[in-house]
Amino acid sequence: MYSLLADLILVMHFLLIAFVVGGEVCIVMGFFRGWHWVRHLCFRVLHLLVIAVVVGQTWLNRSCPLTVWESALRQETGQQPYAGSFIQHWLGRLVYYEAPQWVFTAVYTFFGAVVLFSWFWVKPEKRGIMRGRETI
């Protein structure tokens, strides 16, 4: 049971990373392609908040709670952290990597600055996206 929960947390962690990185790619592409949904205020606020939390954690030298929870669940089952199921093995290779802490701080800070820059470059709309007379 703990192993399954750890795998679910790993998948959530991956999806969160995909949201931050993929979201930024979509914002930039959307600017050039005229995608109005990338200006949706709710999406943009959530995107900015997630990367702000990541940057804040690294500056405070704190581990991501998802990493801590997953590791604790794996230890409960007697596994070494990040060694286990098929999902964990392959998804873990994409999510977790070894580098000095300053590398993570620099990369996250740079990416956070890119997200903040895009906030002003591709300004979010204050209201829902308008299509005809409907607000989405």
Backbone as JSON Lines, residues from 0, in Angstrom:
{"i":0,"aa":"M","n":[0.83,-1.2,0.0],"ca":[0.0,0.0,0.0],"c":[0.87,1.27,0.0]}
{"i":1,"aa":"Y","n":[1.9,1.28,0.87],"ca":[2.79,2.44,0.92],"c":[3.53,2.64,-0.39]}
{"i":2,"aa":"S","n":[3.9,1.52,-1.01],"ca":[4.61,1.59,-2.29],"c":[3.73,2.22,-3.36]}
{"i":3,"aa":"L","n":[2.46,1.84,-3.38],"ca":[1.51,2.42,-4.34],"c":[1.33,3.91,-4.09]}
{"i":4,"aa":"L","n":[1.2,4.31,-2.83],"ca":[1.07,5.73,-2.51],"c":[2.33,6.51,-2.92]}
{"i":5,"aa":"A","n":[3.5,5.9,-2.7],"ca":[4.74,6.54,-3.11],"c":[4.78,6.72,-4.63]}
{"i":6,"aa":"D","n":[4.32,5.71,-5.37],"ca":[4.27,5.82,-6.83],"c":[3.3,6.92,-7.26]}
{"i":7,"aa":"L","n":[2.17,7.01,-6.59],"ca":[1.2,8.06,-6.92],"c":[1.78,9.46,-6.66]}
{"i":8,"aa":"I","n":[2.53,9.59,-5.59],"ca":[3.17,10.88,-5.3],"c":[4.21,11.19,-6.37]}
{"i":9,"aa":"L","n":[4.95,10.18,-6.8],"ca":[5.94,10.39,-7.85],"c":[5.26,10.85,-9.14]}
{"i":10,"aa":"V","n":[4.15,10.23,-9.5],"ca":[3.41,10.63,-10.7],"c":[2.91,12.07,-10.54]}
{"i":11,"aa":"M","n":[2.38,12.42,-9.36],"ca":[1.94,13.8,-9.12],"c":[3.11,14.77,-9.25]}
{"i":12,"aa":"H","n":[4.26,14.38,-8.74],"ca":[5.46,15.21,-8.81],"c":[5.82,15.47,-10.28]}
{"i":13,"aa":"F","n":[5.81,14.4,-11.07],"ca":[6.11,14.53,-12.49],"c":[5.09,15.44,-13.18]}
{"i":14,"aa":"L","n":[3.81,15.26,-12.88],"ca":[2.78,16.1,-13.49],"c":[2.94,17.57,-13.1]}
{"i":15,"aa":"L","n":[3.35,17.81,-11.88],"ca":[3.59,19.19,-11.44],"c":[4.76,19.81,-12.22]}
{"i":16,"aa":"I","n":[5.81,19.05,-12.41],"ca":[6.95,19.52,-13.2],"c":[6.5,19.77,-14.64]}
{"i":17,"aa":"A","n":[5.73,18.85,-15.2],"ca":[5.22,19.01,-16.57],"c":[4.34,20.25,-16.68]}
{"i":18,"aa":"F","n":[3.54,20.54,-15.65],"ca":[2.7,21.73,-15.64],"c":[3.55,22.99,-15.68]}
{"i":19,"aa":"V","n":[4.58,23.05,-14.86],"ca":[5.41,24.26,-14.8],"c":[6.19,24.45,-16.1]}
{"i":20,"aa":"V","n":[6.89,23.41,-16.53],"ca":[7.71,23.54,-17.75],"c":[6.82,23.62,-18.99]}
{"i":21,"aa":"G","n":[5.88,22.7,-19.11],"ca":[4.98,22.71,-20.26],"c":[4.11,23.95,-20.31]}
{"i":22,"aa":"G","n":[3.69,24.42,-19.14],"ca":[2.9,25.65,-19.09],"c":[3.66,26.84,-19.64]}
{"i":23,"aa":"E","n":[4.93,26.93,-19.29],"ca":[5.74,28.05,-19.8],"c":[5.94,27.94,-21.31]}
{"i":24,"aa":"V","n":[6.18,26.74,-21.78],"ca":[6.31,26.53,-23.23],"c":[5.01,26.95,-23.93]}
{"i":25,"aa":"C","n":[3.87,26.56,-23.36],"ca":[2.58,26.93,-23.95],"c":[2.35,28.44,-23.92]}
{"i":26,"aa":"I","n":[2.76,29.09,-22.86],"ca":[2.58,30.55,-22.77],"c":[3.35,31.24,-23.88]}
{"i":27,"aa":"V","n":[4.6,30.85,-24.07],"ca":[5.42,31.47,-25.12],"c":[4.87,31.13,-26.5]}
{"i":28,"aa":"M","n":[4.56,29.85,-26.74],"ca":[3.99,29.47,-28.03],"c":[2.64,30.14,-28.25]}
{"i":29,"aa":"G","n":[1.87,30.21,-27.2],"ca":[0.55,30.82,-27.3],"c":[0.59,32.29,-27.66]}
{"i":30,"aa":"F","n":[1.63,32.95,-27.21],"ca":[1.8,34.37,-27.57],"c":[1.94,34.51,-29.08]}
{"i":31,"aa":"F","n":[2.77,33.65,-29.67],"ca":[3.01,33.73,-31.11],"c":[1.88,33.14,-31.95]}
{"i":32,"aa":"R","n":[1.15,32.19,-31.4],"ca":[0.09,31.53,-32.16],"c":[-1.3,32.11,-31.87]}
{"i":33,"aa":"G","n":[-1.36,33.06,-30.95],"ca":[-2.65,33.68,-30.64],"c":[-3.59,32.83,-29.81]}
{"i":34,"aa":"W","n":[-3.03,31.95,-28.99],"ca":[-3.87,31.12,-28.11],"c":[-4.34,31.97,-26.94]}
{"i":35,"aa":"H","n":[-5.61,32.23,-26.86],"ca":[-6.13,33.09,-25.8],"c":[-6.12,32.42,-24.43]}
{"i":36,"aa":"W","n":[-6.22,31.09,-24.4],"ca":[-6.31,30.4,-23.11],"c":[-5.04,30.56,-22.27]}
{"i":37,"aa":"V","n":[-3.9,30.87,-22.91],"ca":[-2.67,31.04,-22.13],"c":[-2.67,32.34,-21.34]}
{"i":38,"aa":"R","n":[-3.64,33.18,-21.59],"ca":[-3.77,34.43,-20.85],"c":[-4.8,34.33,-19.72]}
{"i":39,"aa":"H","n":[-5.38,33.17,-19.55],"ca":[-6.42,32.99,-18.52],"c":[-5.8,33.23,-17.14]}
{"i":40,"aa":"L","n":[-6.4,34.11,-16.38],"ca":[-5.83,34.55,-15.1],"c":[-5.64,33.4,-14.12]}
{"i":41,"aa":"C","n":[-6.6,32.52,-14.01],"ca":[-6.49,31.41,-13.05],"c":[-5.29,30.52,-13.39]}
{"i":42,"aa":"F","n":[-5.14,30.16,-14.65],"ca":[-4.0,29.36,-15.1],"c":[-2.69,30.07,-14.8]}
{"i":43,"aa":"R","n":[-2.62,31.34,-15.11],"ca":[-1.37,32.09,-14.95],"c":[-0.99,32.28,-13.48]}
{"i":44,"aa":"V","n":[-1.98,32.56,-12.63],"ca":[-1.7,32.71,-11.19],"c":[-1.21,31.39,-10.61]}
{"i":45,"aa":"L","n":[-1.88,30.3,-10.96],"ca":[-1.47,28.98,-10.46],"c":[-0.05,28.65,-10.94]}
{"i":46,"aa":"H","n":[0.22,28.92,-12.19],"ca":[1.54,28.66,-12.77],"c":[2.62,29.45,-12.04]}
{"i":47,"aa":"L","n":[2.37,30.72,-11.83],"ca":[3.34,31.57,-11.13],"c":[3.52,31.14,-9.68]}
{"i":48,"aa":"L","n":[2.44,30.79,-9.0],"ca":[2.54,30.36,-7.61],"c":[3.35,29.08,-7.45]}
{"i":49,"aa":"V","n":[3.15,28.13,-8.34],"ca":[3.87,26.86,-8.23],"c":[5.36,27.09,-8.37]}
{"i":50,"aa":"I","n":[5.79,27.84,-9.37],"ca":[7.23,28.06,-9.53],"c":[7.77,28.94,-8.4]}
{"i":51,"aa":"A","n":[6.96,29.85,-7.87],"ca":[7.4,30.67,-6.74],"c":[7.67,29.8,-5.51]}
{"i":52,"aa":"V","n":[6.83,28.81,-5.28],"ca":[7.03,27.89,-4.15],"c":[8.32,27.1,-4.36]}
{"i":53,"aa":"V","n":[8.54,26.61,-5.57],"ca":[9.75,25.84,-5.87],"c":[10.99,26.7,-5.64]}
{"i":54,"aa":"V","n":[10.99,27.91,-6.16],"ca":[12.14,28.8,-5.99],"c":[12.34,29.12,-4.51]}
{"i":55,"aa":"G","n":[11.26,29.42,-3.81],"ca":[11.36,29.72,-2.38],"c":[11.94,28.57,-1.58]}
{"i":56,"aa":"Q","n":[11.51,27.35,-1.9],"ca":[12.04,26.18,-1.19],"c":[13.53,26.02,-1.4]}
{"i":57,"aa":"T","n":[13.99,26.24,-2.63],"ca":[15.42,26.06,-2.86],"c":[16.23,27.15,-2.19]}
{"i":58,"aa":"W","n":[15.72,28.37,-2.17],"ca":[16.45,29.45,-1.5],"c":[16.49,29.22,0.01]}
{"i":59,"aa":"L","n":[15.47,28.58,0.55],"ca":[15.44,28.26,1.98],"c":[16.12,26.91,2.28]}
{"i":60,"aa":"N","n":[16.64,26.29,1.23],"ca":[17.33,25.01,1.35],"c":[16.42,23.93,1.94]}
{"i":61,"aa":"R","n":[15.18,23.9,1.48],"ca":[14.2,22.91,1.94],"c":[13.86,21.96,0.8]}
{"i":62,"aa":"S","n":[13.63,20.73,1.15],"ca":[13.24,19.73,0.15],"c":[11.76,19.91,-0.19]}
{"i":63,"aa":"C","n":[11.42,19.5,-1.37],"ca":[10.03,19.52,-1.81],"c":[9.24,18.55,-0.93]}
{"i":64,"aa":"P","n":[8.07,18.96,-0.45],"ca":[7.27,18.05,0.38],"c":[6.92,16.75,-0.33]}
{"i":65,"aa":"L","n":[6.71,16.8,-1.64],"ca":[6.41,15.57,-2.37],"c":[7.58,14.59,-2.31]}
{"i":66,"aa":"T","n":[8.79,15.1,-2.41],"ca":[9.98,14.26,-2.3],"c":[10.08,13.65,-0.91]}
{"i":67,"aa":"V","n":[9.85,14.45,0.1],"ca":[9.92,13.99,1.49],"c":[8.87,12.9,1.74]}
{"i":68,"aa":"W","n":[7.63,13.14,1.3],"ca":[6.56,12.16,1.52],"c":[6.83,10.86,0.78]}
{"i":69,"aa":"E","n":[7.26,10.98,-0.47],"ca":[7.54,9.78,-1.24],"c":[8.65,8.96,-0.59]}
{"i":70,"aa":"S","n":[9.71,9.62,-0.19],"ca":[10.83,8.94,0.44],"c":[10.41,8.25,1.73]}
{"i":71,"aa":"A","n":[9.61,8.94,2.54],"ca":[9.14,8.37,3.81],"c":[8.28,7.13,3.56]}
{"i":72,"aa":"L","n":[7.41,7.2,2.55],"ca":[6.57,6.04,2.24],"c":[7.4,4.86,1.76]}
{"i":73,"aa":"R","n":[8.41,5.13,0.97],"ca":[9.28,4.05,0.48],"c":[10.06,3.43,1.65]}
{"i":74,"aa":"Q","n":[10.51,4.24,2.58],"ca":[11.24,3.72,3.73],"c":[10.33,2.88,4.62]}
{"i":75,"aa":"E","n":[9.03,3.23,4.69],"ca":[8.07,2.44,5.47],"c":[7.97,1.01,4.95]}
{"i":76,"aa":"T","n":[8.16,0.84,3.66],"ca":[8.07,-0.5,3.07],"c":[9.42,-1.21,3.07]}
{"i":77,"aa":"G","n":[10.44,-0.55,3.63],"ca":[11.76,-1.16,3.69],"c":[12.59,-0.92,2.44]}
{"i":78,"aa":"Q","n":[12.06,-0.15,1.51],"ca":[12.81,0.15,0.28],"c":[13.8,1.27,0.54]}
{"i":79,"aa":"Q","n":[14.83,1.27,-0.24],"ca":[15.69,2.44,-0.27],"c":[14.92,3.51,-1.02]}
{"i":80,"aa":"P","n":[15.05,4.76,-0.61],"ca":[14.35,5.8,-1.37],"c":[14.74,5.75,-2.84]}
{"i":81,"aa":"Y","n":[13.75,5.83,-3.7],"ca":[13.88,5.86,-5.16],"c":[14.37,4.56,-5.76]}
{"i":82,"aa":"A","n":[14.11,3.45,-5.11],"ca":[14.35,2.15,-5.72],"c":[13.09,1.33,-5.5]}
{"i":83,"aa":"G","n":[12.45,0.9,-6.56],"ca":[11.21,0.17,-6.34],"c":[10.53,-0.25,-7.61]}
{"i":84,"aa":"S","n":[9.3,0.17,-7.79],"ca":[8.46,-0.31,-8.87],"c":[8.89,0.22,-10.23]}
{"i":85,"aa":"F","n":[8.26,-0.32,-11.24],"ca":[8.51,0.09,-12.62],"c":[8.25,1.59,-12.8]}
{"i":86,"aa":"I","n":[7.1,2.04,-12.3],"ca":[6.75,3.46,-12.42],"c":[7.81,4.31,-11.74]}
{"i":87,"aa":"Q","n":[8.16,3.94,-10.52],"ca":[9.14,4.72,-9.77],"c":[10.5,4.71,-10.47]}
{"i":88,"aa":"H","n":[10.89,3.58,-10.97],"ca":[12.21,3.48,-11.6],"c":[12.34,4.41,-12.8]}
{"i":89,"aa":"W","n":[11.4,4.35,-13.73],"ca":[11.52,5.13,-14.96],"c":[11.12,6.58,-14.77]}
{"i":90,"aa":"L","n":[10.06,6.82,-14.03],"ca":[9.65,8.21,-13.79],"c":[10.66,8.9,-12.88]}
{"i":91,"aa":"G","n":[11.21,8.15,-11.94],"ca":[12.22,8.7,-11.04],"c":[13.46,9.17,-11.76]}
{"i":92,"aa":"R","n":[13.82,8.48,-12.82],"ca":[14.98,8.9,-13.61],"c":[14.75,10.25,-14.28]}
{"i":93,"aa":"L","n":[13.49,10.54,-14.61],"ca":[13.17,11.83,-15.21],"c":[13.07,12.95,-14.18]}
{"i":94,"aa":"V","n":[12.58,12.61,-13.0],"ca":[12.31,13.63,-11.98],"c":[13.52,13.93,-11.11]}
{"i":95,"aa":"Y","n":[14.24,12.89,-10.69],"ca":[15.33,13.07,-9.73],"c":[16.68,12.9,-10.42]}
{"i":96,"aa":"Y","n":[17.59,13.78,-10.1],"ca":[18.93,13.7,-10.63],"c":[19.89,14.28,-9.61]}
{"i":97,"aa":"E","n":[21.15,13.89,-9.74],"ca":[22.17,14.31,-8.78],"c":[22.9,15.54,-9.29]}
{"i":98,"aa":"A","n":[23.02,16.54,-8.44],"ca":[23.79,17.75,-8.73],"c":[23.96,18.5,-7.42]}
{"i":99,"aa":"P","n":[24.96,19.35,-7.33],"ca":[25.11,20.17,-6.13],"c":[23.87,21.08,-5.94]}
{"i":100,"aa":"Q","n":[23.57,21.41,-4.7],"ca":[22.39,22.21,-4.4],"c":[22.39,23.54,-5.14]}
{"i":101,"aa":"W","n":[23.56,24.17,-5.32],"ca":[23.6,25.47,-5.99],"c":[23.11,25.38,-7.43]}
{"i":102,"aa":"V","n":[23.26,24.21,-8.06],"ca":[22.78,24.04,-9.44],"c":[21.26,24.13,-9.46]}
{"i":103,"aa":"F","n":[20.6,23.45,-8.53],"ca":[19.15,23.5,-8.46],"c":[18.67,24.91,-8.17]}
{"i":104,"aa":"T","n":[19.3,25.57,-7.23],"ca":[18.92,26.93,-6.88],"c":[19.05,27.85,-8.09]}
{"i":105,"aa":"A","n":[20.15,27.74,-8.82],"ca":[20.36,28.58,-10.0],"c":[19.34,28.28,-11.09]}
{"i":106,"aa":"V","n":[19.11,27.0,-11.38],"ca":[18.17,26.63,-12.44],"c":[16.75,27.05,-12.08]}
{"i":107,"aa":"Y","n":[16.31,26.76,-10.86],"ca":[14.96,27.12,-10.46],"c":[14.77,28.63,-10.42]}
{"i":108,"aa":"T","n":[15.78,29.34,-9.96],"ca":[15.69,30.8,-9.91],"c":[15.61,31.36,-11.33]}
{"i":109,"aa":"F","n":[16.43,30.86,-12.23],"ca":[16.39,31.31,-13.62],"c":[15.03,31.03,-14.24]}
{"i":110,"aa":"F","n":[14.53,29.8,-14.04],"ca":[13.23,29.45,-14.62],"c":[12.12,30.28,-14.0]}
{"i":111,"aa":"G","n":[12.2,30.54,-12.7],"ca":[11.23,31.41,-12.04],"c":[11.25,32.81,-12.63]}
{"i":112,"aa":"A","n":[12.45,33.31,-12.95],"ca":[12.57,34.63,-13.57],"c":[11.95,34.62,-14.96]}
{"i":113,"aa":"V","n":[12.11,33.53,-15.7],"ca":[11.5,33.41,-17.03],"c":[9.97,33.44,-16.91]}
{"i":114,"aa":"V","n":[9.43,32.7,-15.93],"ca":[7.98,32.7,-15.72],"c":[7.49,34.09,-15.34]}
{"i":115,"aa":"L","n":[8.22,34.76,-14.45],"ca":[7.84,36.11,-14.05],"c":[7.91,37.07,-15.24]}
{"i":116,"aa":"F","n":[8.96,36.96,-16.05],"ca":[9.08,37.8,-17.24],"c":[7.89,37.57,-18.17]}
{"i":117,"aa":"S","n":[7.5,36.3,-18.36],"ca":[6.38,36.0,-19.27],"c":[5.07,36.54,-18.72]}
{"i":118,"aa":"W","n":[4.98,36.72,-17.4],"ca":[3.77,37.3,-16.8],"c":[3.55,38.71,-17.36]}
{"i":119,"aa":"F","n":[4.62,39.46,-17.53],"ca":[4.53,40.82,-18.03],"c":[4.55,40.88,-19.55]}
{"i":120,"aa":"W","n":[5.21,39.92,-20.19],"ca":[5.32,39.89,-21.64],"c":[4.01,39.41,-22.27]}
{"i":121,"aa":"V","n":[3.47,38.31,-21.75],"ca":[2.19,37.75,-22.21],"c":[1.21,37.99,-21.06]}
{"i":122,"aa":"K","n":[0.68,39.18,-21.01],"ca":[-0.15,39.58,-19.87],"c":[-1.42,38.73,-19.76]}
{"i":123,"aa":"P","n":[-1.7,38.26,-18.54],"ca":[-2.95,37.52,-18.35],"c":[-4.15,38.46,-18.42]}
{"i":124,"aa":"E","n":[-5.28,37.91,-18.84],"ca":[-6.52,38.69,-18.87],"c":[-7.11,38.74,-17.48]}
{"i":125,"aa":"K","n":[-7.76,39.84,-17.18],"ca":[-8.36,39.99,-15.86],"c":[-9.67,39.24,-15.72]}
{"i":126,"aa":"R","n":[-10.28,38.91,-16.83],"ca":[-11.53,38.15,-16.83],"c":[-11.32,36.85,-17.56]}
{"i":127,"aa":"G","n":[-12.37,36.03,-17.58],"ca":[-12.29,34.78,-18.32],"c":[-12.07,35.02,-19.79]}
{"i":128,"aa":"I","n":[-11.7,34.0,-20.49],"ca":[-11.47,34.1,-21.92],"c":[-12.81,34.27,-22.61]}
{"i":129,"aa":"M","n":[-12.88,35.21,-23.5],"ca":[-14.15,35.48,-24.19],"c":[-14.16,34.76,-25.53]}
{"i":130,"aa":"R","n":[-15.24,34.04,-25.77],"ca":[-15.49,33.42,-27.07],"c":[-16.93,33.77,-27.41]}
{"i":131,"aa":"G","n":[-17.07,34.64,-28.35],"ca":[-18.43,35.09,-28.66],"c":[-18.96,35.83,-27.46]}
{"i":132,"aa":"R","n":[-20.06,35.35,-26.9],"ca":[-20.63,35.99,-25.72],"c":[-20.42,35.17,-24.46]}
{"i":133,"aa":"E","n":[-19.8,34.02,-24.6],"ca":[-19.6,33.15,-23.45],"c":[-18.25,33.44,-22.78]}
{"i":134,"aa":"T","n":[-18.25,33.35,-21.47],"ca":[-17.01,33.45,-20.72],"c":[-16.65,32.05,-20.27]}
{"i":135,"aa":"I","n":[-15.42,31.64,-20.59],"ca":[-14.97,30.31,-20.19],"c":[-14.28,30.42,-18.84]}
